[in-house]
PDB file of C-alpha atoms in Angstrom:
ATOM      1  CA  UNK A   1     178.343 231.071 -54.280  1.00 86.00           C
ATOM      2  CA  UNK A   2     181.508 232.360 -56.031  1.00 93.00           C
ATOM      3  CA  UNK A   3     179.651 235.255 -57.693  1.00 96.00           C
ATOM      4  CA  UNK A   4     180.167 238.642 -56.071  1.00 97.00           C
ATOM      5  CA  UNK A   5     177.142 240.942 -55.930  1.00 97.00           C
ATOM      6  CA  UNK A   6     177.983 244.296 -54.325  1.00 97.00           C
ATOM      7  CA  UNK A   7     175.480 245.683 -51.777  1.00 94.00           C
ATOM      8  CA  UNK A   8     173.673 248.314 -53.887  1.00 96.00           C
ATOM      9  CA  UNK A   9     173.468 246.230 -57.064  1.00 98.00           C
ATOM     10  CA  UNK A  10     169.904 245.374 -58.100  1.00 98.00           C
ATOM     11  CA  UNK A  11     169.215 241.897 -59.493  1.00 98.00           C
ATOM     12  CA  UNK A  12     165.806 241.149 -61.021  1.00 98.00           C
ATOM     13  CA  UNK A  13     163.672 238.146 -60.147  1.00 98.00           C
ATOM     14  CA  UNK A  14     164.526 234.931 -61.931  1.00 98.00           C
ATOM     15  CA  UNK A  15     168.010 236.068 -62.983  1.00 98.00           C
ATOM     16  CA  UNK A  16     170.761 233.421 -62.950  1.00 97.00           C
ATOM     17  CA  UNK A  17     174.333 234.443 -62.215  1.00 98.00           C
ATOM     18  CA  UNK A  18     177.032 231.839 -62.749  1.00 97.00           C
ATOM     19  CA  UNK A  19     180.387 231.223 -61.080  1.00 97.00           C
ATOM     20  CA  UNK A  20     183.067 233.887 -60.762  1.00 97.00           C
ATOM     21  CA  UNK A  21     180.816 236.711 -61.976  1.00 98.00           C
ATOM     22  CA  UNK A  22     180.851 240.174 -60.402  1.00 98.00           C
ATOM     23  CA  UNK A  23     178.084 242.805 -60.351  1.00 98.00           C
ATOM     24  CA  UNK A  24     179.293 246.179 -59.055  1.00 98.00           C
ATOM     25  CA  UNK A  25     177.586 248.720 -56.872  1.00 97.00           C
ATOM     26  CA  UNK A  26     174.839 250.728 -58.520  1.00 97.00           C
ATOM     27  CA  UNK A  27     174.456 248.252 -61.389  1.00 98.00           C
ATOM     28  CA  UNK A  28     171.005 247.012 -62.351  1.00 98.00           C
ATOM     29  CA  UNK A  29     170.295 243.632 -63.949  1.00 98.00           C
ATOM     30  CA  UNK A  30     166.700 243.027 -65.040  1.00 98.00           C
ATOM     31  CA  UNK A  31     164.448 240.050 -64.442  1.00 98.00           C
ATOM     32  CA  UNK A  32     164.941 236.728 -66.178  1.00 98.00           C
ATOM     33  CA  UNK A  33     168.538 237.368 -67.268  1.00 98.00           C
ATOM     34  CA  UNK A  34     171.397 234.890 -67.504  1.00 98.00           C
ATOM     35  CA  UNK A  35     174.933 236.015 -66.721  1.00 98.00           C
ATOM     36  CA  UNK A  36     177.435 233.315 -67.663  1.00 98.00           C
ATOM     37  CA  UNK A  37     180.675 232.390 -65.946  1.00 98.00           C
ATOM     38  CA  UNK A  38     183.154 235.223 -65.360  1.00 98.00           C
ATOM     39  CA  UNK A  39     180.811 238.061 -66.399  1.00 98.00           C
ATOM     40  CA  UNK A  40     181.646 241.522 -65.036  1.00 98.00           C
ATOM     41  CA  UNK A  41     178.919 244.182 -64.778  1.00 98.00           C
ATOM     42  CA  UNK A  42     180.498 247.520 -63.847  1.00 98.00           C
ATOM     43  CA  UNK A  43     179.126 250.242 -61.602  1.00 97.00           C
ATOM     44  CA  UNK A  44     176.074 252.042 -62.908  1.00 95.00           C
ATOM     45  CA  UNK A  45     175.524 249.668 -65.838  1.00 98.00           C
ATOM     46  CA  UNK A  46     171.909 248.899 -66.750  1.00 98.00           C
ATOM     47  CA  UNK A  47     171.069 245.466 -68.147  1.00 98.00           C
ATOM     48  CA  UNK A  48     167.426 245.115 -69.215  1.00 98.00           C
ATOM     49  CA  UNK A  49     165.105 242.151 -68.718  1.00 98.00           C
ATOM     50  CA  UNK A  50     165.642 238.736 -70.342  1.00 98.00           C
ATOM     51  CA  UNK A  51     169.200 239.458 -71.491  1.00 98.00           C
ATOM     52  CA  UNK A  52     171.694 236.661 -71.974  1.00 98.00           C
ATOM     53  CA  UNK A  53     175.355 237.497 -71.451  1.00 98.00           C
ATOM     54  CA  UNK A  54     177.630 234.570 -72.212  1.00 98.00           C
ATOM     55  CA  UNK A  55     180.920 233.659 -70.478  1.00 98.00           C
ATOM     56  CA  UNK A  56     183.863 236.058 -70.147  1.00 98.00           C
ATOM     57  CA  UNK A  57     182.081 239.318 -71.028  1.00 98.00           C
ATOM     58  CA  UNK A  58     182.820 242.607 -69.255  1.00 97.00           C
ATOM     59  CA  UNK A  59     180.125 245.265 -69.501  1.00 98.00           C
ATOM     60  CA  UNK A  60     181.835 248.481 -68.429  1.00 97.00           C
ATOM     61  CA  UNK A  61     180.456 251.722 -67.008  1.00 97.00           C
ATOM     62  CA  UNK A  62     178.613 253.709 -69.659  1.00 97.00           C
ATOM     63  CA  UNK A  63     177.129 250.672 -71.421  1.00 98.00           C
ATOM     64  CA  UNK A  64     173.363 250.111 -71.462  1.00 98.00           C
ATOM     65  CA  UNK A  65     171.822 246.855 -72.650  1.00 98.00           C
ATOM     66  CA  UNK A  66     168.082 247.156 -73.235  1.00 98.00           C
ATOM     67  CA  UNK A  67     165.656 244.209 -72.898  1.00 98.00           C
ATOM     68  CA  UNK A  68     166.206 240.891 -74.729  1.00 98.00           C
ATOM     69  CA  UNK A  69     169.832 241.557 -75.718  1.00 98.00           C
ATOM     70  CA  UNK A  70     172.178 238.626 -76.429  1.00 98.00           C
ATOM     71  CA  UNK A  71     175.929 239.039 -75.917  1.00 98.00           C
ATOM     72  CA  UNK A  72     178.078 236.139 -77.121  1.00 98.00           C
ATOM     73  CA  UNK A  73     181.083 234.700 -75.287  1.00 98.00           C
ATOM     74  CA  UNK A  74     184.147 236.914 -74.873  1.00 98.00           C
ATOM     75  CA  UNK A  75     182.561 239.937 -76.557  1.00 98.00           C
ATOM     76  CA  UNK A  76     184.260 243.193 -75.531  1.00 96.00           C
ATOM     77  CA  UNK A  77     182.770 246.592 -74.694  1.00 98.00           C
ATOM     78  CA  UNK A  78     185.074 249.596 -74.404  1.00 96.00           C
ATOM     79  CA  UNK A  79     184.146 252.795 -72.573  1.00 95.00           C
ATOM     80  CA  UNK A  80     186.942 255.312 -73.267  1.00 94.00           C
ATOM     81  CA  UNK A  81     188.098 256.512 -76.699  1.00 93.00           C
ATOM     82  CA  UNK A  82     191.514 257.682 -75.443  1.00 92.00           C
ATOM     83  CA  UNK A  83     192.532 255.248 -72.704  1.00 91.00           C
ATOM     84  CA  UNK A  84     195.748 255.755 -70.741  1.00 90.00           C
ATOM     85  CA  UNK A  85     197.060 254.018 -67.661  1.00 91.00           C
ATOM     86  CA  UNK A  86     197.324 257.358 -65.822  1.00 90.00           C
ATOM     87  CA  UNK A  87     195.466 260.654 -65.901  1.00 85.00           C
ATOM     88  CA  UNK A  88     191.924 261.606 -66.770  1.00 85.00           C
ATOM     89  CA  UNK A  89     189.576 259.371 -68.685  1.00 85.00           C
ATOM     90  CA  UNK A  90     186.072 259.945 -69.923  1.00 91.00           C
ATOM     91  CA  UNK A  91     183.292 257.382 -70.139  1.00 94.00           C
ATOM     92  CA  UNK A  92     181.623 257.470 -73.559  1.00 96.00           C
ATOM     93  CA  UNK A  93     178.110 255.939 -73.495  1.00 97.00           C
ATOM     94  CA  UNK A  94     177.155 252.931 -75.619  1.00 98.00           C
ATOM     95  CA  UNK A  95     173.594 251.655 -76.087  1.00 98.00           C
ATOM     96  CA  UNK A  96     172.529 248.232 -77.301  1.00 98.00           C
ATOM     97  CA  UNK A  97     168.841 248.465 -78.172  1.00 98.00           C
ATOM     98  CA  UNK A  98     166.114 245.899 -77.503  1.00 98.00           C
ATOM     99  CA  UNK A  99     166.509 242.487 -79.106  1.00 98.00           C
ATOM    100  CA  UNK A 100     169.963 243.105 -80.590  1.00 98.00           C
ATOM    101  CA  UNK A 101     172.521 240.267 -80.725  1.00 98.00           C
ATOM    102  CA  UNK A 102     176.293 240.544 -80.482  1.00 98.00           C
ATOM    103  CA  UNK A 103     178.332 237.572 -81.656  1.00 98.00           C
ATOM    104  CA  UNK A 104     181.136 235.956 -79.710  1.00 98.00           C
ATOM    105  CA  UNK A 105     184.441 237.809 -79.688  1.00 98.00           C
ATOM    106  CA  UNK A 106     182.955 240.986 -81.175  1.00 98.00           C
ATOM    107  CA  UNK A 107     184.410 244.319 -80.045  1.00 98.00           C
ATOM    108  CA  UNK A 108     182.041 247.227 -79.482  1.00 98.00           C
ATOM    109  CA  UNK A 109     183.964 250.508 -79.492  1.00 98.00           C
ATOM    110  CA  UNK A 110     182.275 252.997 -77.169  1.00 97.00           C
ATOM    111  CA  UNK A 111     179.999 255.751 -78.385  1.00 98.00           C
ATOM    112  CA  UNK A 112     177.847 253.652 -80.702  1.00 98.00           C
ATOM    113  CA  UNK A 113     174.184 252.725 -80.738  1.00 98.00           C
ATOM    114  CA  UNK A 114     173.326 249.221 -81.894  1.00 98.00           C
ATOM    115  CA  UNK A 115     169.744 249.332 -83.168  1.00 98.00           C
ATOM    116  CA  UNK A 116     166.757 247.176 -82.277  1.00 97.00           C
ATOM    117  CA  UNK A 117     167.113 243.540 -83.352  1.00 97.00           C
ATOM    118  CA  UNK A 118     170.422 244.264 -85.137  1.00 98.00           C
ATOM    119  CA  UNK A 119     172.965 241.465 -85.352  1.00 98.00           C
ATOM    120  CA  UNK A 120     176.720 241.894 -84.979  1.00 98.00           C
ATOM    121  CA  UNK A 121     178.636 238.941 -86.414  1.00 98.00           C
ATOM    122  CA  UNK A 122     181.166 237.012 -84.341  1.00 98.00           C
ATOM    123  CA  UNK A 123     184.578 238.681 -84.260  1.00 98.00           C
ATOM    124  CA  UNK A 124     183.321 241.937 -85.777  1.00 98.00           C
ATOM    125  CA  UNK A 125     184.636 245.321 -84.604  1.00 98.00           C
ATOM    126  CA  UNK A 126     181.829 247.889 -84.367  1.00 98.00           C
ATOM    127  CA  UNK A 127     183.053 251.488 -84.739  1.00 98.00           C
ATOM    128  CA  UNK A 128     179.829 253.139 -86.008  1.00 98.00           C
ATOM    129  CA  UNK A 129     176.138 253.032 -85.182  1.00 98.00           C
ATOM    130  CA  UNK A 130     174.222 249.997 -86.449  1.00 98.00           C
ATOM    131  CA  UNK A 131     170.715 250.440 -87.902  1.00 97.00           C
ATOM    132  CA  UNK A 132     167.777 248.449 -86.512  1.00 97.00           C
ATOM    133  CA  UNK A 133     167.499 244.953 -88.057  1.00 96.00           C
ATOM    134  CA  UNK A 134     170.898 245.370 -89.748  1.00 97.00           C
ATOM    135  CA  UNK A 135     173.480 242.588 -90.017  1.00 98.00           C
ATOM    136  CA  UNK A 136     177.062 243.859 -89.705  1.00 98.00           C
ATOM    137  CA  UNK A 137     180.210 241.785 -90.223  1.00 98.00           C
ATOM    138  CA  UNK A 138     183.967 242.262 -90.279  1.00 98.00           C
ATOM    139  CA  UNK A 139     186.701 244.567 -89.052  1.00 97.00           C
ATOM    140  CA  UNK A 140     185.597 247.257 -89.157  1.00 98.00           C
ATOM    141  CA  UNK A 141     182.004 246.032 -89.121  1.00 98.00           C
ATOM    142  CA  UNK A 142     180.186 246.844 -92.349  1.00 98.00           C
ATOM    143  CA  UNK A 143     176.534 246.437 -93.320  1.00 97.00           C
ATOM    144  CA  UNK A 144     176.025 243.094 -95.095  1.00 97.00           C
ATOM    145  CA  UNK A 145     172.294 242.444 -94.957  1.00 95.00           C
ATOM    146  CA  UNK A 146     169.137 242.511 -92.877  1.00 95.00           C
ATOM    147  CA  UNK A 147     167.853 240.122 -90.215  1.00 93.00           C
ATOM    148  CA  UNK A 148     164.351 239.019 -89.354  1.00 89.00           C
ATOM    149  CA  UNK A 149     162.971 239.182 -85.818  1.00 87.00           C
ATOM    150  CA  UNK A 150     163.834 235.483 -85.477  1.00 88.00           C
ATOM    151  CA  UNK A 151     167.498 236.243 -86.216  1.00 89.00           C
ATOM    152  CA  UNK A 152     167.755 234.644 -89.646  1.00 90.00           C
ATOM    153  CA  UNK A 153     169.101 236.673 -92.554  1.00 90.00           C
ATOM    154  CA  UNK A 154     166.083 237.881 -94.495  1.00 88.00           C
ATOM    155  CA  UNK A 155     167.900 239.891 -97.166  1.00 88.00           C
ATOM    156  CA  UNK A 156     171.425 240.513 -98.444  1.00 90.00           C
ATOM    157  CA  UNK A 157     170.309 243.771-100.109  1.00 89.00           C
ATOM    158  CA  UNK A 158     171.986 247.083 -99.358  1.00 91.00           C
ATOM    159  CA  UNK A 159     168.656 248.874 -99.022  1.00 90.00           C
ATOM    160  CA  UNK A 160     166.146 247.900 -96.361  1.00 90.00           C
ATOM    161  CA  UNK A 161     163.397 245.698 -97.854  1.00 84.00           C
ATOM    162  CA  UNK A 162     159.754 246.461 -97.113  1.00 83.00           C
ATOM    163  CA  UNK A 163     159.305 243.039 -95.480  1.00 81.00           C
ATOM    164  CA  UNK A 164     162.042 241.616 -93.238  1.00 80.00           C
ATOM    165  CA  UNK A 165     160.218 238.347 -92.565  1.00 79.00           C
ATOM    166  CA  UNK A 166     162.323 235.408 -93.712  1.00 80.00           C
ATOM    167  CA  UNK A 167     161.337 232.049 -95.134  1.00 79.00           C
ATOM    168  CA  UNK A 168     161.998 230.416 -91.726  1.00 79.00           C
ATOM    169  CA  UNK A 169     159.302 232.485 -89.999  1.00 77.00           C
ATOM    170  CA  UNK A 170     156.732 231.582 -92.604  1.00 69.00           C
ATOM    171  CA  UNK A 171     156.872 227.892 -91.725  1.00 44.00           C
ATOM    172  CA  UNK A 172     155.470 225.660 -88.964  1.00 36.00           C
ATOM    173  CA  UNK A 173     153.834 228.349 -86.814  1.00 38.00           C
ATOM    174  CA  UNK A 174     157.241 229.867 -86.067  1.00 36.00           C
ATOM    175  CA  UNK A 175     155.970 233.364 -86.844  1.00 38.00           C
ATOM    176  CA  UNK A 176     153.470 233.306 -83.971  1.00 38.00           C
ATOM    177  CA  UNK A 177     156.209 232.528 -81.433  1.00 37.00           C
ATOM    178  CA  UNK A 178     158.460 235.417 -82.500  1.00 37.00           C
TER     179      UNK A 178
END
């Protein structure tokens, strides 16, 4: 009851929105999502289906989260490369592709594309596009390896391996559930 959903916001079936969250006018949140405590979804933002946005995340205008995206607690999205308190500002679009994960406390500087199933490590600062299935870590975030569809690191190689399936997926029927 403490969440604020503005009149023209669209919330998909089965989506849970926790206390003190705010979804602005013109925003769209897909079906089966979870928005944690104190999540802010700005005007015009699109959040795909089955996304999980943990506590204290603000998703500002210009950001698009495709389906199955995970955003860890207190991750930050920016939307202006030259912010000032007064004067003109320009929204610079950011896209987080399907199945990508962003660790807690990560900062996503606007204007980047985070590829399908990519993983951004906790506390990382993303200033450049991230390839699909790529693991990036640090400040600034740098490529460190490759992740499997299940999220486990499948390779620490610089070059993309032919097979990104990890040892975890090859055990106990886990592969079929991915």
